[in-house]
């Protein structure tokens, strides 16, 4: 079966612009979580969506937002980009929110802000 | 202090060696995950543990809930095992079991 698909794979944006990243989960998976990975901070949780509702949010400024559609596909948006937003953005999907469900990760979108 | 600590940060081994990567955490958790990340970024979930031990091929993961410690073992290591191995936990304190807290990762290099 198809895995978690993230698009685009690579992106270069200018400081001050905004960006939208997409994540298509495995068919049947209803939970999508987003993570940011940087060399300095490592992997950090951004937010989780389940059935089109944001269930939890990490410690990131309001410039980071997301949404989930009825087909479980999710998007995250970063407005007013800063150089420090350069990172690998990963999403992971699972069947449901709650304990004991494994994750399947996408390959990530590498965002470079110049 | 980070809630999840991994050791070692870097590990170089010869092909065939037995490898152990350790993970200690300081919070109550509902589950612990071992993840593998290859160059290029994609992450593969290796194990999810809440107690005991799991084995998959040459990989073994154990967890001791009382001691708040987990280990990932690789038997008969191979160059294709070279990757970053990341420990992550679902803390009880998070609003959702999906909010993972990650260790900083262990870079493993297996030489032929």
mmCIF file of N, CA, C and O in Angstrom, chain A residues 23-91:
data_model
loop_
_atom_site.group_PDB
_atom_site.id
_atom_site.type_symbol
_atom_site.label_atom_id
_atom_site.label_comp_id
_atom_site.label_asym_id
_atom_site.label_seq_id
_atom_site.Cartn_x
_atom_site.Cartn_y
_atom_site.Cartn_z
ATOM 1 N N UNK A 23 0.588 16.822 3.359
ATOM 2 C CA UNK A 23 0.838 15.461 3.830
ATOM 3 C C UNK A 23 -0.389 14.609 3.540
ATOM 4 O O UNK A 23 -1.489 14.911 4.022
ATOM 5 N N UNK A 24 -0.201 13.549 2.768
ATOM 6 C CA UNK A 24 -1.280 12.607 2.497
ATOM 7 C C UNK A 24 -0.996 11.334 3.279
ATOM 8 O O UNK A 24 0.005 10.660 3.023
ATOM 9 N N UNK A 25 -1.848 10.989 4.248
ATOM 10 C CA UNK A 25 -1.580 9.819 5.086
ATOM 11 C C UNK A 25 -1.877 8.521 4.347
ATOM 12 O O UNK A 25 -2.451 8.527 3.253
ATOM 13 N N UNK A 26 -1.508 7.434 4.980
ATOM 14 C CA UNK A 26 -1.860 6.119 4.468
ATOM 15 C C UNK A 26 -3.381 6.003 4.463
ATOM 16 O O UNK A 26 -4.056 6.473 5.389
ATOM 17 N N UNK A 27 -3.903 5.366 3.436
ATOM 18 C CA UNK A 27 -5.347 5.205 3.334
ATOM 19 C C UNK A 27 -5.905 4.545 4.594
ATOM 20 O O UNK A 27 -5.400 3.513 5.038
ATOM 21 N N UNK A 28 -6.932 5.185 5.163
ATOM 22 C CA UNK A 28 -7.533 4.649 6.378
ATOM 23 C C UNK A 28 -6.989 5.253 7.655
ATOM 24 O O UNK A 28 -7.609 5.135 8.719
ATOM 25 N N UNK A 29 -5.822 5.882 7.569
ATOM 26 C CA UNK A 29 -5.264 6.560 8.751
ATOM 27 C C UNK A 29 -5.958 7.895 8.944
ATOM 28 O O UNK A 29 -6.094 8.679 7.996
ATOM 29 N N UNK A 30 -6.379 8.178 10.163
ATOM 30 C CA UNK A 30 -7.130 9.404 10.425
ATOM 31 C C UNK A 30 -6.360 10.421 11.259
ATOM 32 O O UNK A 30 -6.794 11.551 11.410
ATOM 33 N N UNK A 31 -5.225 10.000 11.813
ATOM 34 C CA UNK A 31 -4.425 10.916 12.630
ATOM 35 C C UNK A 31 -3.180 11.319 11.855
ATOM 36 O O UNK A 31 -2.483 10.474 11.292
ATOM 37 N N UNK A 32 -2.921 12.615 11.834
ATOM 38 C CA UNK A 32 -1.710 13.140 11.194
ATOM 39 C C UNK A 32 -1.016 14.070 12.178
ATOM 40 O O UNK A 32 -1.640 14.977 12.739
ATOM 41 N N UNK A 33 0.266 13.819 12.387
ATOM 42 C CA UNK A 33 1.077 14.679 13.261
ATOM 43 C C UNK A 33 2.185 15.303 12.438
ATOM 44 O O UNK A 33 2.689 14.690 11.498
ATOM 45 N N UNK A 34 2.578 16.499 12.821
ATOM 46 C CA UNK A 34 3.646 17.226 12.135
ATOM 47 C C UNK A 34 4.796 17.472 13.094
ATOM 48 O O UNK A 34 4.582 17.765 14.292
ATOM 49 N N UNK A 35 6.019 17.394 12.559
ATOM 50 C CA UNK A 35 7.228 17.581 13.351
ATOM 51 C C UNK A 35 8.216 18.431 12.571
ATOM 52 O O UNK A 35 8.276 18.382 11.340
ATOM 53 N N UNK A 36 9.006 19.201 13.331
ATOM 54 C CA UNK A 36 10.084 19.990 12.741
ATOM 55 C C UNK A 36 11.410 19.410 13.208
ATOM 56 O O UNK A 36 11.583 19.110 14.387
ATOM 57 N N UNK A 37 12.341 19.260 12.284
ATOM 58 C CA UNK A 37 13.668 18.764 12.647
ATOM 59 C C UNK A 37 14.720 19.759 12.199
ATOM 60 O O UNK A 37 14.830 20.075 11.007
ATOM 61 N N UNK A 38 15.506 20.248 13.149
ATOM 62 C CA UNK A 38 16.621 21.146 12.855
ATOM 63 C C UNK A 38 17.874 20.591 13.509
ATOM 64 O O UNK A 38 17.792 19.847 14.493
ATOM 65 N N UNK A 39 19.053 20.943 12.989
ATOM 66 C CA UNK A 39 20.299 20.447 13.608
ATOM 67 C C UNK A 39 20.431 20.885 15.064
ATOM 68 O O UNK A 39 20.925 20.138 15.892
ATOM 69 N N UNK A 40 19.954 22.063 15.402
ATOM 70 C CA UNK A 40 20.128 22.573 16.753
ATOM 71 C C UNK A 40 19.128 22.038 17.758
ATOM 72 O O UNK A 40 19.471 21.727 18.891
ATOM 73 N N UNK A 41 17.878 21.902 17.355
ATOM 74 C CA UNK A 41 16.798 21.506 18.269
ATOM 75 C C UNK A 41 16.357 20.066 18.099
ATOM 76 O O UNK A 41 15.570 19.554 18.903
ATOM 77 N N UNK A 42 16.825 19.395 17.067
ATOM 78 C CA UNK A 42 16.381 18.024 16.829
ATOM 79 C C UNK A 42 14.936 17.998 16.373
ATOM 80 O O UNK A 42 14.433 18.942 15.775
ATOM 81 N N UNK A 43 14.255 16.906 16.694
ATOM 82 C CA UNK A 43 12.857 16.734 16.304
ATOM 83 C C UNK A 43 11.949 17.337 17.364
ATOM 84 O O UNK A 43 12.090 17.060 18.555
ATOM 85 N N UNK A 44 11.000 18.145 16.918
ATOM 86 C CA UNK A 44 10.049 18.753 17.842
ATOM 87 C C UNK A 44 8.636 18.624 17.281
ATOM 88 O O UNK A 44 8.418 18.790 16.079
ATOM 89 N N UNK A 45 7.703 18.342 18.169
ATOM 90 C CA UNK A 45 6.301 18.184 17.799
ATOM 91 C C UNK A 45 5.685 19.533 17.463
ATOM 92 O O UNK A 45 5.833 20.500 18.221
ATOM 93 N N UNK A 46 4.982 19.591 16.336
ATOM 94 C CA UNK A 46 4.280 20.818 15.941
ATOM 95 C C UNK A 46 2.808 20.754 16.317
ATOM 96 O O UNK A 46 2.317 21.549 17.105
ATOM 97 N N UNK A 47 2.085 19.839 15.718
ATOM 98 C CA UNK A 47 0.668 19.648 16.050
ATOM 99 C C UNK A 47 0.178 18.323 15.511
ATOM 100 O O UNK A 47 0.828 17.683 14.692
ATOM 101 N N UNK A 48 -1.013 17.922 16.018
ATOM 102 C CA UNK A 48 -1.645 16.687 15.618
ATOM 103 C C UNK A 48 -3.088 16.965 15.238
ATOM 104 O O UNK A 48 -3.781 17.745 15.908
ATOM 105 N N UNK A 49 -3.525 16.333 14.166
ATOM 106 C CA UNK A 49 -4.912 16.434 13.728
ATOM 107 C C UNK A 49 -5.534 15.058 13.685
ATOM 108 O O UNK A 49 -4.894 14.074 13.309
ATOM 109 N N UNK A 50 -6.800 15.018 14.088
ATOM 110 C CA UNK A 50 -7.563 13.780 14.026
ATOM 111 C C UNK A 50 -8.995 14.148 13.671
ATOM 112 O O UNK A 50 -9.594 14.994 14.333
ATOM 113 N N UNK A 51 -9.528 13.544 12.641
ATOM 114 C CA UNK A 51 -10.887 13.833 12.185
ATOM 115 C C UNK A 51 -11.115 15.331 12.035
ATOM 116 O O UNK A 51 -12.099 15.874 12.560
ATOM 117 N N UNK A 52 -10.195 15.984 11.369
ATOM 118 C CA UNK A 52 -10.268 17.409 11.007
ATOM 119 C C UNK A 52 -10.152 18.355 12.198
ATOM 120 O O UNK A 52 -10.369 19.559 12.056
ATOM 121 N N UNK A 53 -9.829 17.831 13.366
ATOM 122 C CA UNK A 53 -9.722 18.665 14.575
ATOM 123 C C UNK A 53 -8.289 18.633 15.082
ATOM 124 O O UNK A 53 -7.670 17.566 15.138
ATOM 125 N N UNK A 54 -7.781 19.799 15.456
ATOM 126 C CA UNK A 54 -6.458 19.833 16.063
ATOM 127 C C UNK A 54 -6.559 19.304 17.482
ATOM 128 O O UNK A 54 -7.272 19.859 18.325
ATOM 129 N N UNK A 55 -5.815 18.253 17.774
ATOM 130 C CA UNK A 55 -5.900 17.600 19.086
ATOM 131 C C UNK A 55 -4.853 18.124 20.055
ATOM 132 O O UNK A 55 -5.045 18.097 21.261
ATOM 133 N N UNK A 56 -3.722 18.533 19.519
ATOM 134 C CA UNK A 56 -2.645 18.975 20.391
ATOM 135 C C UNK A 56 -1.703 19.858 19.589
ATOM 136 O O UNK A 56 -1.605 19.720 18.368
ATOM 137 N N UNK A 57 -1.039 20.768 20.282
ATOM 138 C CA UNK A 57 -0.135 21.698 19.606
ATOM 139 C C UNK A 57 1.130 21.823 20.414
ATOM 140 O O UNK A 57 1.082 21.899 21.641
ATOM 141 N N UNK A 58 2.264 21.822 19.740
ATOM 142 C CA UNK A 58 3.543 22.002 20.405
ATOM 143 C C UNK A 58 3.814 23.465 20.673
ATOM 144 O O UNK A 58 2.990 24.347 20.417
ATOM 145 N N UNK A 59 5.000 23.719 21.169
ATOM 146 C CA UNK A 59 5.374 25.066 21.587
ATOM 147 C C UNK A 59 5.984 25.851 20.427
ATOM 148 O O UNK A 59 7.189 26.097 20.389
ATOM 149 N N UNK A 60 5.155 26.217 19.490
ATOM 150 C CA UNK A 60 5.591 26.984 18.332
ATOM 151 C C UNK A 60 4.720 28.235 18.209
ATOM 152 O O UNK A 60 3.566 28.242 18.638
ATOM 153 N N UNK A 61 5.285 29.299 17.608
ATOM 154 C CA UNK A 61 4.495 30.539 17.485
ATOM 155 C C UNK A 61 3.302 30.363 16.554
ATOM 156 O O UNK A 61 3.213 29.413 15.788
ATOM 157 N N UNK A 62 2.399 31.328 16.641
ATOM 158 C CA UNK A 62 1.169 31.275 15.863
ATOM 159 C C UNK A 62 1.383 31.327 14.365
ATOM 160 O O UNK A 62 0.447 31.068 13.598
ATOM 161 N N UNK A 63 2.616 31.640 13.934
ATOM 162 C CA UNK A 63 2.901 31.645 12.489
ATOM 163 C C UNK A 63 2.777 30.227 11.899
ATOM 164 O O UNK A 63 2.630 30.069 10.696
ATOM 165 N N UNK A 64 2.851 29.257 12.761
ATOM 166 C CA UNK A 64 2.730 27.861 12.332
ATOM 167 C C UNK A 64 1.276 27.424 12.540
ATOM 168 O O UNK A 64 0.751 27.498 13.656
ATOM 169 N N UNK A 65 0.658 26.999 11.484
ATOM 170 C CA UNK A 65 -0.733 26.557 11.588
ATOM 171 C C UNK A 65 -0.940 25.355 10.691
ATOM 172 O O UNK A 65 -0.101 25.044 9.835
ATOM 173 N N UNK A 66 -2.057 24.705 10.883
ATOM 174 C CA UNK A 66 -2.330 23.541 10.055
ATOM 175 C C UNK A 66 -3.815 23.320 9.930
ATOM 176 O O UNK A 66 -4.638 24.025 10.541
ATOM 177 N N UNK A 67 -4.150 22.344 9.127
ATOM 178 C CA UNK A 67 -5.533 21.920 9.019
ATOM 179 C C UNK A 67 -5.574 20.513 8.447
ATOM 180 O O UNK A 67 -4.582 20.039 7.868
ATOM 181 N N UNK A 68 -6.729 19.884 8.609
ATOM 182 C CA UNK A 68 -6.919 18.544 8.054
ATOM 183 C C UNK A 68 -8.242 18.510 7.317
ATOM 184 O O UNK A 68 -9.240 19.071 7.791
ATOM 185 N N UNK A 69 -8.242 17.862 6.195
ATOM 186 C CA UNK A 69 -9.432 17.796 5.362
ATOM 187 C C UNK A 69 -10.207 16.509 5.644
ATOM 188 O O UNK A 69 -9.721 15.611 6.334
ATOM 189 N N UNK A 70 -11.390 16.427 5.067
ATOM 190 C CA UNK A 70 -12.250 15.273 5.347
ATOM 191 C C UNK A 70 -11.645 13.960 4.851
ATOM 192 O O UNK A 70 -11.987 12.889 5.336
ATOM 193 N N UNK A 71 -10.726 14.024 3.889
ATOM 194 C CA UNK A 71 -10.072 12.795 3.412
ATOM 195 C C UNK A 71 -8.792 12.490 4.202
ATOM 196 O O UNK A 71 -8.003 11.650 3.800
ATOM 197 N N UNK A 72 -8.620 13.188 5.309
ATOM 198 C CA UNK A 72 -7.492 13.042 6.241
ATOM 199 C C UNK A 72 -6.193 13.684 5.760
ATOM 200 O O UNK A 72 -5.244 13.751 6.534
ATOM 201 N N UNK A 73 -6.147 14.146 4.532
ATOM 202 C CA UNK A 73 -4.956 14.894 4.092
ATOM 203 C C UNK A 73 -4.794 16.135 4.954
ATOM 204 O O UNK A 73 -5.783 16.733 5.399
ATOM 205 N N UNK A 74 -3.546 16.474 5.212
ATOM 206 C CA UNK A 74 -3.284 17.609 6.095
ATOM 207 C C UNK A 74 -2.333 18.582 5.418
ATOM 208 O O UNK A 74 -1.498 18.194 4.584
ATOM 209 N N UNK A 75 -2.479 19.817 5.764
ATOM 210 C CA UNK A 75 -1.548 20.858 5.326
ATOM 211 C C UNK A 75 -1.048 21.611 6.536
ATOM 212 O O UNK A 75 -1.772 21.761 7.528
ATOM 213 N N UNK A 76 0.200 22.070 6.451
ATOM 214 C CA UNK A 76 0.678 23.012 7.448
ATOM 215 C C UNK A 76 1.155 24.263 6.722
ATOM 216 O O UNK A 76 1.649 24.203 5.590
ATOM 217 N N UNK A 77 0.964 25.383 7.376
ATOM 218 C CA UNK A 77 1.294 26.672 6.800
ATOM 219 C C UNK A 77 2.215 27.424 7.745
ATOM 220 O O UNK A 77 2.017 27.389 8.968
ATOM 221 N N UNK A 78 3.231 28.026 7.184
ATOM 222 C CA UNK A 78 4.088 28.899 7.975
ATOM 223 C C UNK A 78 4.060 30.274 7.318
ATOM 224 O O UNK A 78 4.380 30.402 6.123
ATOM 225 N N UNK A 79 3.645 31.265 8.068
ATOM 226 C CA UNK A 79 3.578 32.616 7.516
ATOM 227 C C UNK A 79 4.795 33.420 7.977
ATOM 228 O O UNK A 79 5.470 33.059 8.951
ATOM 229 N N UNK A 80 5.066 34.483 7.271
ATOM 230 C CA UNK A 80 6.169 35.399 7.611
ATOM 231 C C UNK A 80 7.430 34.614 7.957
ATOM 232 O O UNK A 80 7.939 34.632 9.087
ATOM 233 N N UNK A 81 7.921 33.874 6.988
ATOM 234 C CA UNK A 81 9.053 32.972 7.210
ATOM 235 C C UNK A 81 10.273 33.694 7.761
ATOM 236 O O UNK A 81 10.594 34.825 7.358
ATOM 237 N N UNK A 82 10.937 32.999 8.666
ATOM 238 C CA UNK A 82 12.197 33.477 9.237
ATOM 239 C C UNK A 82 13.291 32.486 8.866
ATOM 240 O O UNK A 82 13.018 31.322 8.563
ATOM 241 N N UNK A 83 14.555 32.973 8.919
ATOM 242 C CA UNK A 83 15.666 32.090 8.571
ATOM 243 C C UNK A 83 15.662 30.830 9.440
ATOM 244 O O UNK A 83 15.993 29.740 8.974
ATOM 245 N N UNK A 84 15.271 30.987 10.684
ATOM 246 C CA UNK A 84 15.267 29.857 11.616
ATOM 247 C C UNK A 84 14.211 28.810 11.323
ATOM 248 O O UNK A 84 14.198 27.755 11.954
ATOM 249 N N UNK A 85 13.324 29.098 10.387
ATOM 250 C CA UNK A 85 12.307 28.107 10.013
ATOM 251 C C UNK A 85 12.865 27.082 9.041
ATOM 252 O O UNK A 85 12.181 26.102 8.710
ATOM 253 N N UNK A 86 14.088 27.288 8.577
ATOM 254 C CA UNK A 86 14.723 26.308 7.699
ATOM 255 C C UNK A 86 14.860 24.994 8.453
ATOM 256 O O UNK A 86 15.468 24.944 9.539
ATOM 257 N N UNK A 87 14.285 23.949 7.913
ATOM 258 C CA UNK A 87 14.228 22.687 8.635
ATOM 259 C C UNK A 87 13.681 21.606 7.725
ATOM 260 O O UNK A 87 13.199 21.873 6.626
ATOM 261 N N UNK A 88 13.742 20.372 8.235
ATOM 262 C CA UNK A 88 13.034 19.259 7.616
ATOM 263 C C UNK A 88 11.704 19.128 8.347
ATOM 264 O O UNK A 88 11.683 19.013 9.576
ATOM 265 N N UNK A 89 10.617 19.182 7.622
ATOM 266 C CA UNK A 89 9.291 19.049 8.209
ATOM 267 C C UNK A 89 8.753 17.656 7.875
ATOM 268 O O UNK A 89 8.623 17.293 6.709
ATOM 269 N N UNK A 90 8.454 16.914 8.913
ATOM 270 C CA UNK A 90 8.000 15.541 8.759
ATOM 271 C C UNK A 90 6.562 15.413 9.231
ATOM 272 O O UNK A 90 6.160 16.053 10.204
ATOM 273 N N UNK A 91 5.807 14.586 8.543
ATOM 274 C CA UNK A 91 4.504 14.243 9.070
ATOM 275 C C UNK A 91 4.447 12.740 9.277
ATOM 276 O O UNK A 91 5.208 11.977 8.679
#
